[in-house]
Amino acid sequence: MSEGIALMGNNASCKITSVGTIKVKMFDGVVRILNDIRHVPELKRNLISLSTLDSKGYKYIVESGVLNISNGSLVVMKGQRKAVKDLYTIPNVDFRTRPYLPAYSLLE
Protein backbone atom coordinates (compact mmCIF):
# COMPACT_ATOMS: atom_id res chain seq x y z
CA MET A 1 0.00 0.00 0.00
CA SER A 2 1.48 3.34 -0.96
CA GLU A 3 0.47 6.78 -2.19
CA GLY A 4 -3.25 6.25 -1.71
CA ILE A 5 -3.42 2.98 -3.65
CA ALA A 6 -4.05 -0.52 -2.28
CA LEU A 7 -2.71 -3.37 -4.41
CA MET A 8 -5.00 -6.40 -4.47
CA GLY A 9 -3.96 -10.06 -4.70
CA ASN A 10 -4.82 -10.09 -8.41
CA ASN A 11 -2.56 -7.02 -8.99
CA ALA A 12 -5.53 -4.67 -9.40
CA SER A 13 -5.06 -1.20 -7.89
CA CYS A 14 -7.82 0.34 -5.78
CA LYS A 15 -7.89 3.91 -4.53
CA ILE A 16 -7.69 4.59 -0.78
CA THR A 17 -10.15 7.46 -0.24
CA SER A 18 -9.46 8.15 3.44
CA VAL A 19 -7.53 6.99 6.49
CA GLY A 20 -9.18 7.06 9.90
CA THR A 21 -9.99 5.38 13.19
CA ILE A 22 -12.87 3.02 13.85
CA LYS A 23 -14.42 1.30 16.85
CA VAL A 24 -14.99 -2.43 16.52
CA LYS A 25 -17.43 -4.10 18.89
CA MET A 26 -16.28 -7.68 19.37
CA PHE A 27 -18.24 -10.90 19.99
CA ASP A 28 -17.84 -10.49 23.77
CA GLY A 29 -19.14 -6.90 23.79
CA VAL A 30 -15.70 -5.30 24.21
CA VAL A 31 -15.08 -2.30 21.95
CA ARG A 32 -11.63 -2.18 20.37
CA ILE A 33 -10.13 0.82 18.57
CA LEU A 34 -8.35 0.40 15.23
CA ASN A 35 -6.20 3.25 13.91
CA ASP A 36 -4.83 4.04 10.47
CA ILE A 37 -7.68 2.20 8.77
CA ARG A 38 -7.73 2.62 5.01
CA HIS A 39 -11.13 3.11 3.38
CA VAL A 40 -11.18 1.40 -0.02
CA PRO A 41 -14.73 1.72 -1.42
CA GLU A 42 -14.11 -0.89 -4.12
CA LEU A 43 -13.65 -3.63 -1.50
CA LYS A 44 -16.80 -5.57 -0.68
CA ARG A 45 -15.54 -6.76 2.71
CA ASN A 46 -13.77 -5.30 5.74
CA LEU A 47 -10.28 -6.78 5.96
CA ILE A 48 -7.76 -6.81 8.79
CA SER A 49 -4.11 -7.30 7.85
CA LEU A 50 -2.31 -9.92 9.94
CA SER A 51 1.05 -8.58 8.75
CA THR A 52 0.14 -5.14 10.12
CA LEU A 53 -0.91 -6.64 13.45
CA ASP A 54 2.33 -8.63 13.52
CA SER A 55 4.38 -5.47 12.92
CA LYS A 56 2.56 -3.86 15.89
CA GLY A 57 3.57 -6.71 18.21
CA TYR A 58 0.40 -8.79 18.13
CA LYS A 59 0.61 -12.57 17.93
CA TYR A 60 -1.73 -14.87 16.11
CA ILE A 61 -2.26 -18.61 16.24
CA VAL A 62 -4.41 -20.69 13.91
CA GLU A 63 -5.54 -24.07 15.14
CA SER A 64 -8.44 -26.31 14.10
CA GLY A 65 -10.04 -23.55 12.03
CA VAL A 66 -9.89 -20.91 14.77
CA LEU A 67 -7.71 -17.78 14.57
CA ASN A 68 -6.74 -16.14 17.88
CA ILE A 69 -5.08 -12.70 17.85
CA SER A 70 -3.49 -11.72 21.15
CA ASN A 71 -1.62 -8.90 22.82
CA GLY A 72 0.46 -10.57 25.50
CA SER A 73 -1.84 -13.01 27.29
CA LEU A 74 -5.03 -11.14 26.28
CA VAL A 75 -6.95 -12.50 23.27
CA VAL A 76 -8.23 -9.39 21.48
CA MET A 77 -9.89 -11.02 18.44
CA LYS A 78 -11.10 -14.45 17.39
CA GLY A 79 -11.85 -15.58 13.87
CA GLN A 80 -13.35 -18.70 12.34
CA ARG A 81 -12.30 -20.24 9.04
CA LYS A 82 -14.99 -20.25 6.38
CA ALA A 83 -14.88 -22.80 3.57
CA VAL A 84 -15.76 -20.15 0.99
CA LYS A 85 -12.51 -18.56 -0.22
CA ASP A 86 -10.61 -19.85 2.84
CA LEU A 87 -11.00 -16.58 4.73
CA TYR A 88 -11.16 -16.19 8.49
CA THR A 89 -14.13 -14.16 9.64
CA ILE A 90 -14.67 -12.42 12.94
CA PRO A 91 -18.29 -13.24 13.87
CA ASN A 92 -20.69 -10.80 15.51
CA VAL A 93 -18.52 -7.74 14.88
CA ASP A 94 -20.07 -4.29 14.62
CA PHE A 95 -17.92 -1.84 12.62
CA ARG A 96 -18.66 1.83 13.37
CA THR A 97 -16.69 4.63 11.74
CA ARG A 98 -15.51 7.37 14.12
CA PRO A 99 -13.27 9.78 12.20
CA TYR A 100 -12.37 12.10 15.10
CA LEU A 101 -11.30 9.78 17.89
CA PRO A 102 -8.07 10.74 19.66
CA ALA A 103 -4.97 8.73 18.81
CA TYR A 104 -4.79 5.31 20.45
CA SER A 105 -2.61 2.29 19.94
CA LEU A 106 -3.70 -0.01 17.10
CA LEU A 107 -5.90 -2.10 19.38
CA GLU A 108 -6.86 -1.02 22.84
PDB file of C-alpha atoms in Angstrom:
ATOM      1  CA  MET A   1       0.000   0.000   0.000  1.00  0.00           C
ATOM      2  CA  SER A   2       1.479   3.344  -0.961  1.00  0.00           C
ATOM      3  CA  GLU A   3       0.469   6.782  -2.195  1.00  0.00           C
ATOM      4  CA  GLY A   4      -3.252   6.252  -1.708  1.00  0.00           C
ATOM      5  CA  ILE A   5      -3.421   2.980  -3.649  1.00  0.00           C
ATOM      6  CA  ALA A   6      -4.051  -0.522  -2.284  1.00  0.00           C
ATOM      7  CA  LEU A   7      -2.707  -3.371  -4.410  1.00  0.00           C
ATOM      8  CA  MET A   8      -5.001  -6.403  -4.467  1.00  0.00           C
ATOM      9  CA  GLY A   9      -3.963 -10.058  -4.702  1.00  0.00           C
ATOM     10  CA  ASN A  10      -4.825 -10.088  -8.410  1.00  0.00           C
ATOM     11  CA  ASN A  11      -2.559  -7.022  -8.986  1.00  0.00           C
ATOM     12  CA  ALA A  12      -5.527  -4.672  -9.403  1.00  0.00           C
ATOM     13  CA  SER A  13      -5.060  -1.202  -7.891  1.00  0.00           C
ATOM     14  CA  CYS A  14      -7.822   0.341  -5.778  1.00  0.00           C
ATOM     15  CA  LYS A  15      -7.888   3.914  -4.527  1.00  0.00           C
ATOM     16  CA  ILE A  16      -7.687   4.593  -0.782  1.00  0.00           C
ATOM     17  CA  THR A  17     -10.149   7.457  -0.245  1.00  0.00           C
ATOM     18  CA  SER A  18      -9.464   8.145   3.437  1.00  0.00           C
ATOM     19  CA  VAL A  19      -7.533   6.991   6.492  1.00  0.00           C
ATOM     20  CA  GLY A  20      -9.177   7.061   9.905  1.00  0.00           C
ATOM     21  CA  THR A  21      -9.993   5.381  13.192  1.00  0.00           C
ATOM     22  CA  ILE A  22     -12.873   3.017  13.853  1.00  0.00           C
ATOM     23  CA  LYS A  23     -14.420   1.305  16.846  1.00  0.00           C
ATOM     24  CA  VAL A  24     -14.986  -2.428  16.519  1.00  0.00           C
ATOM     25  CA  LYS A  25     -17.432  -4.098  18.891  1.00  0.00           C
ATOM     26  CA  MET A  26     -16.284  -7.681  19.369  1.00  0.00           C
ATOM     27  CA  PHE A  27     -18.239 -10.895  19.994  1.00  0.00           C
ATOM     28  CA  ASP A  28     -17.839 -10.488  23.768  1.00  0.00           C
ATOM     29  CA  GLY A  29     -19.138  -6.896  23.790  1.00  0.00           C
ATOM     30  CA  VAL A  30     -15.699  -5.298  24.210  1.00  0.00           C
ATOM     31  CA  VAL A  31     -15.082  -2.299  21.950  1.00  0.00           C
ATOM     32  CA  ARG A  32     -11.629  -2.179  20.372  1.00  0.00           C
ATOM     33  CA  ILE A  33     -10.133   0.821  18.570  1.00  0.00           C
ATOM     34  CA  LEU A  34      -8.355   0.397  15.232  1.00  0.00           C
ATOM     35  CA  ASN A  35      -6.199   3.252  13.905  1.00  0.00           C
ATOM     36  CA  ASP A  36      -4.828   4.041  10.465  1.00  0.00           C
ATOM     37  CA  ILE A  37      -7.682   2.202   8.771  1.00  0.00           C
ATOM     38  CA  ARG A  38      -7.725   2.623   5.008  1.00  0.00           C
ATOM     39  CA  HIS A  39     -11.127   3.109   3.376  1.00  0.00           C
ATOM     40  CA  VAL A  40     -11.177   1.404  -0.022  1.00  0.00           C
ATOM     41  CA  PRO A  41     -14.731   1.724  -1.416  1.00  0.00           C
ATOM     42  CA  GLU A  42     -14.110  -0.892  -4.117  1.00  0.00           C
ATOM     43  CA  LEU A  43     -13.646  -3.630  -1.502  1.00  0.00           C
ATOM     44  CA  LYS A  44     -16.798  -5.566  -0.677  1.00  0.00           C
ATOM     45  CA  ARG A  45     -15.544  -6.758   2.711  1.00  0.00           C
ATOM     46  CA  ASN A  46     -13.770  -5.304   5.740  1.00  0.00           C
ATOM     47  CA  LEU A  47     -10.276  -6.783   5.955  1.00  0.00           C
ATOM     48  CA  ILE A  48      -7.763  -6.807   8.795  1.00  0.00           C
ATOM     49  CA  SER A  49      -4.114  -7.302   7.853  1.00  0.00           C
ATOM     50  CA  LEU A  50      -2.309  -9.918   9.943  1.00  0.00           C
ATOM     51  CA  SER A  51       1.048  -8.583   8.749  1.00  0.00           C
ATOM     52  CA  THR A  52       0.142  -5.139  10.116  1.00  0.00           C
ATOM     53  CA  LEU A  53      -0.912  -6.636  13.447  1.00  0.00           C
ATOM     54  CA  ASP A  54       2.331  -8.629  13.515  1.00  0.00           C
ATOM     55  CA  SER A  55       4.378  -5.467  12.922  1.00  0.00           C
ATOM     56  CA  LYS A  56       2.561  -3.858  15.886  1.00  0.00           C
ATOM     57  CA  GLY A  57       3.575  -6.709  18.206  1.00  0.00           C
ATOM     58  CA  TYR A  58       0.397  -8.791  18.129  1.00  0.00           C
ATOM     59  CA  LYS A  59       0.610 -12.573  17.928  1.00  0.00           C
ATOM     60  CA  TYR A  60      -1.728 -14.875  16.112  1.00  0.00           C
ATOM     61  CA  ILE A  61      -2.259 -18.612  16.235  1.00  0.00           C
ATOM     62  CA  VAL A  62      -4.411 -20.686  13.907  1.00  0.00           C
ATOM     63  CA  GLU A  63      -5.538 -24.075  15.143  1.00  0.00           C
ATOM     64  CA  SER A  64      -8.445 -26.307  14.101  1.00  0.00           C
ATOM     65  CA  GLY A  65     -10.040 -23.550  12.028  1.00  0.00           C
ATOM     66  CA  VAL A  66      -9.887 -20.915  14.770  1.00  0.00           C
ATOM     67  CA  LEU A  67      -7.710 -17.776  14.567  1.00  0.00           C
ATOM     68  CA  ASN A  68      -6.738 -16.141  17.881  1.00  0.00           C
ATOM     69  CA  ILE A  69      -5.082 -12.705  17.854  1.00  0.00           C
ATOM     70  CA  SER A  70      -3.493 -11.724  21.146  1.00  0.00           C
ATOM     71  CA  ASN A  71      -1.621  -8.903  22.819  1.00  0.00           C
ATOM     72  CA  GLY A  72       0.456 -10.571  25.500  1.00  0.00           C
ATOM     73  CA  SER A  73      -1.843 -13.008  27.290  1.00  0.00           C
ATOM     74  CA  LEU A  74      -5.032 -11.135  26.281  1.00  0.00           C
ATOM     75  CA  VAL A  75      -6.954 -12.504  23.272  1.00  0.00           C
ATOM     76  CA  VAL A  76      -8.234  -9.394  21.480  1.00  0.00           C
ATOM     77  CA  MET A  77      -9.893 -11.017  18.439  1.00  0.00           C
ATOM     78  CA  LYS A  78     -11.097 -14.449  17.389  1.00  0.00           C
ATOM     79  CA  GLY A  79     -11.848 -15.582  13.868  1.00  0.00           C
ATOM     80  CA  GLN A  80     -13.351 -18.697  12.335  1.00  0.00           C
ATOM     81  CA  ARG A  81     -12.302 -20.245   9.039  1.00  0.00           C
ATOM     82  CA  LYS A  82     -14.989 -20.253   6.377  1.00  0.00           C
ATOM     83  CA  ALA A  83     -14.877 -22.801   3.571  1.00  0.00           C
ATOM     84  CA  VAL A  84     -15.762 -20.154   0.994  1.00  0.00           C
ATOM     85  CA  LYS A  85     -12.512 -18.559  -0.218  1.00  0.00           C
ATOM     86  CA  ASP A  86     -10.605 -19.854   2.840  1.00  0.00           C
ATOM     87  CA  LEU A  87     -11.002 -16.582   4.731  1.00  0.00           C
ATOM     88  CA  TYR A  88     -11.158 -16.193   8.489  1.00  0.00           C
ATOM     89  CA  THR A  89     -14.128 -14.158   9.637  1.00  0.00           C
ATOM     90  CA  ILE A  90     -14.665 -12.421  12.943  1.00  0.00           C
ATOM     91  CA  PRO A  91     -18.288 -13.237  13.869  1.00  0.00           C
ATOM     92  CA  ASN A  92     -20.687 -10.803  15.510  1.00  0.00           C
ATOM     93  CA  VAL A  93     -18.519  -7.745  14.880  1.00  0.00           C
ATOM     94  CA  ASP A  94     -20.072  -4.286  14.618  1.00  0.00           C
ATOM     95  CA  PHE A  95     -17.919  -1.841  12.621  1.00  0.00           C
ATOM     96  CA  ARG A  96     -18.655   1.830  13.371  1.00  0.00           C
ATOM     97  CA  THR A  97     -16.685   4.630  11.744  1.00  0.00           C
ATOM     98  CA  ARG A  98     -15.512   7.367  14.117  1.00  0.00           C
ATOM     99  CA  PRO A  99     -13.271   9.778  12.203  1.00  0.00           C
ATOM    100  CA  TYR A 100     -12.369  12.100  15.098  1.00  0.00           C
ATOM    101  CA  LEU A 101     -11.302   9.783  17.886  1.00  0.00           C
ATOM    102  CA  PRO A 102      -8.073  10.736  19.661  1.00  0.00           C
ATOM    103  CA  ALA A 103      -4.966   8.726  18.806  1.00  0.00           C
ATOM    104  CA  TYR A 104      -4.786   5.311  20.449  1.00  0.00           C
ATOM    105  CA  SER A 105      -2.614   2.285  19.935  1.00  0.00           C
ATOM    106  CA  LEU A 106      -3.700  -0.008  17.103  1.00  0.00           C
ATOM    107  CA  LEU A 107      -5.899  -2.098  19.381  1.00  0.00           C
ATOM    108  CA  GLU A 108      -6.861  -1.019  22.845  1.00  0.00           C
TER     109      GLU A 108
END
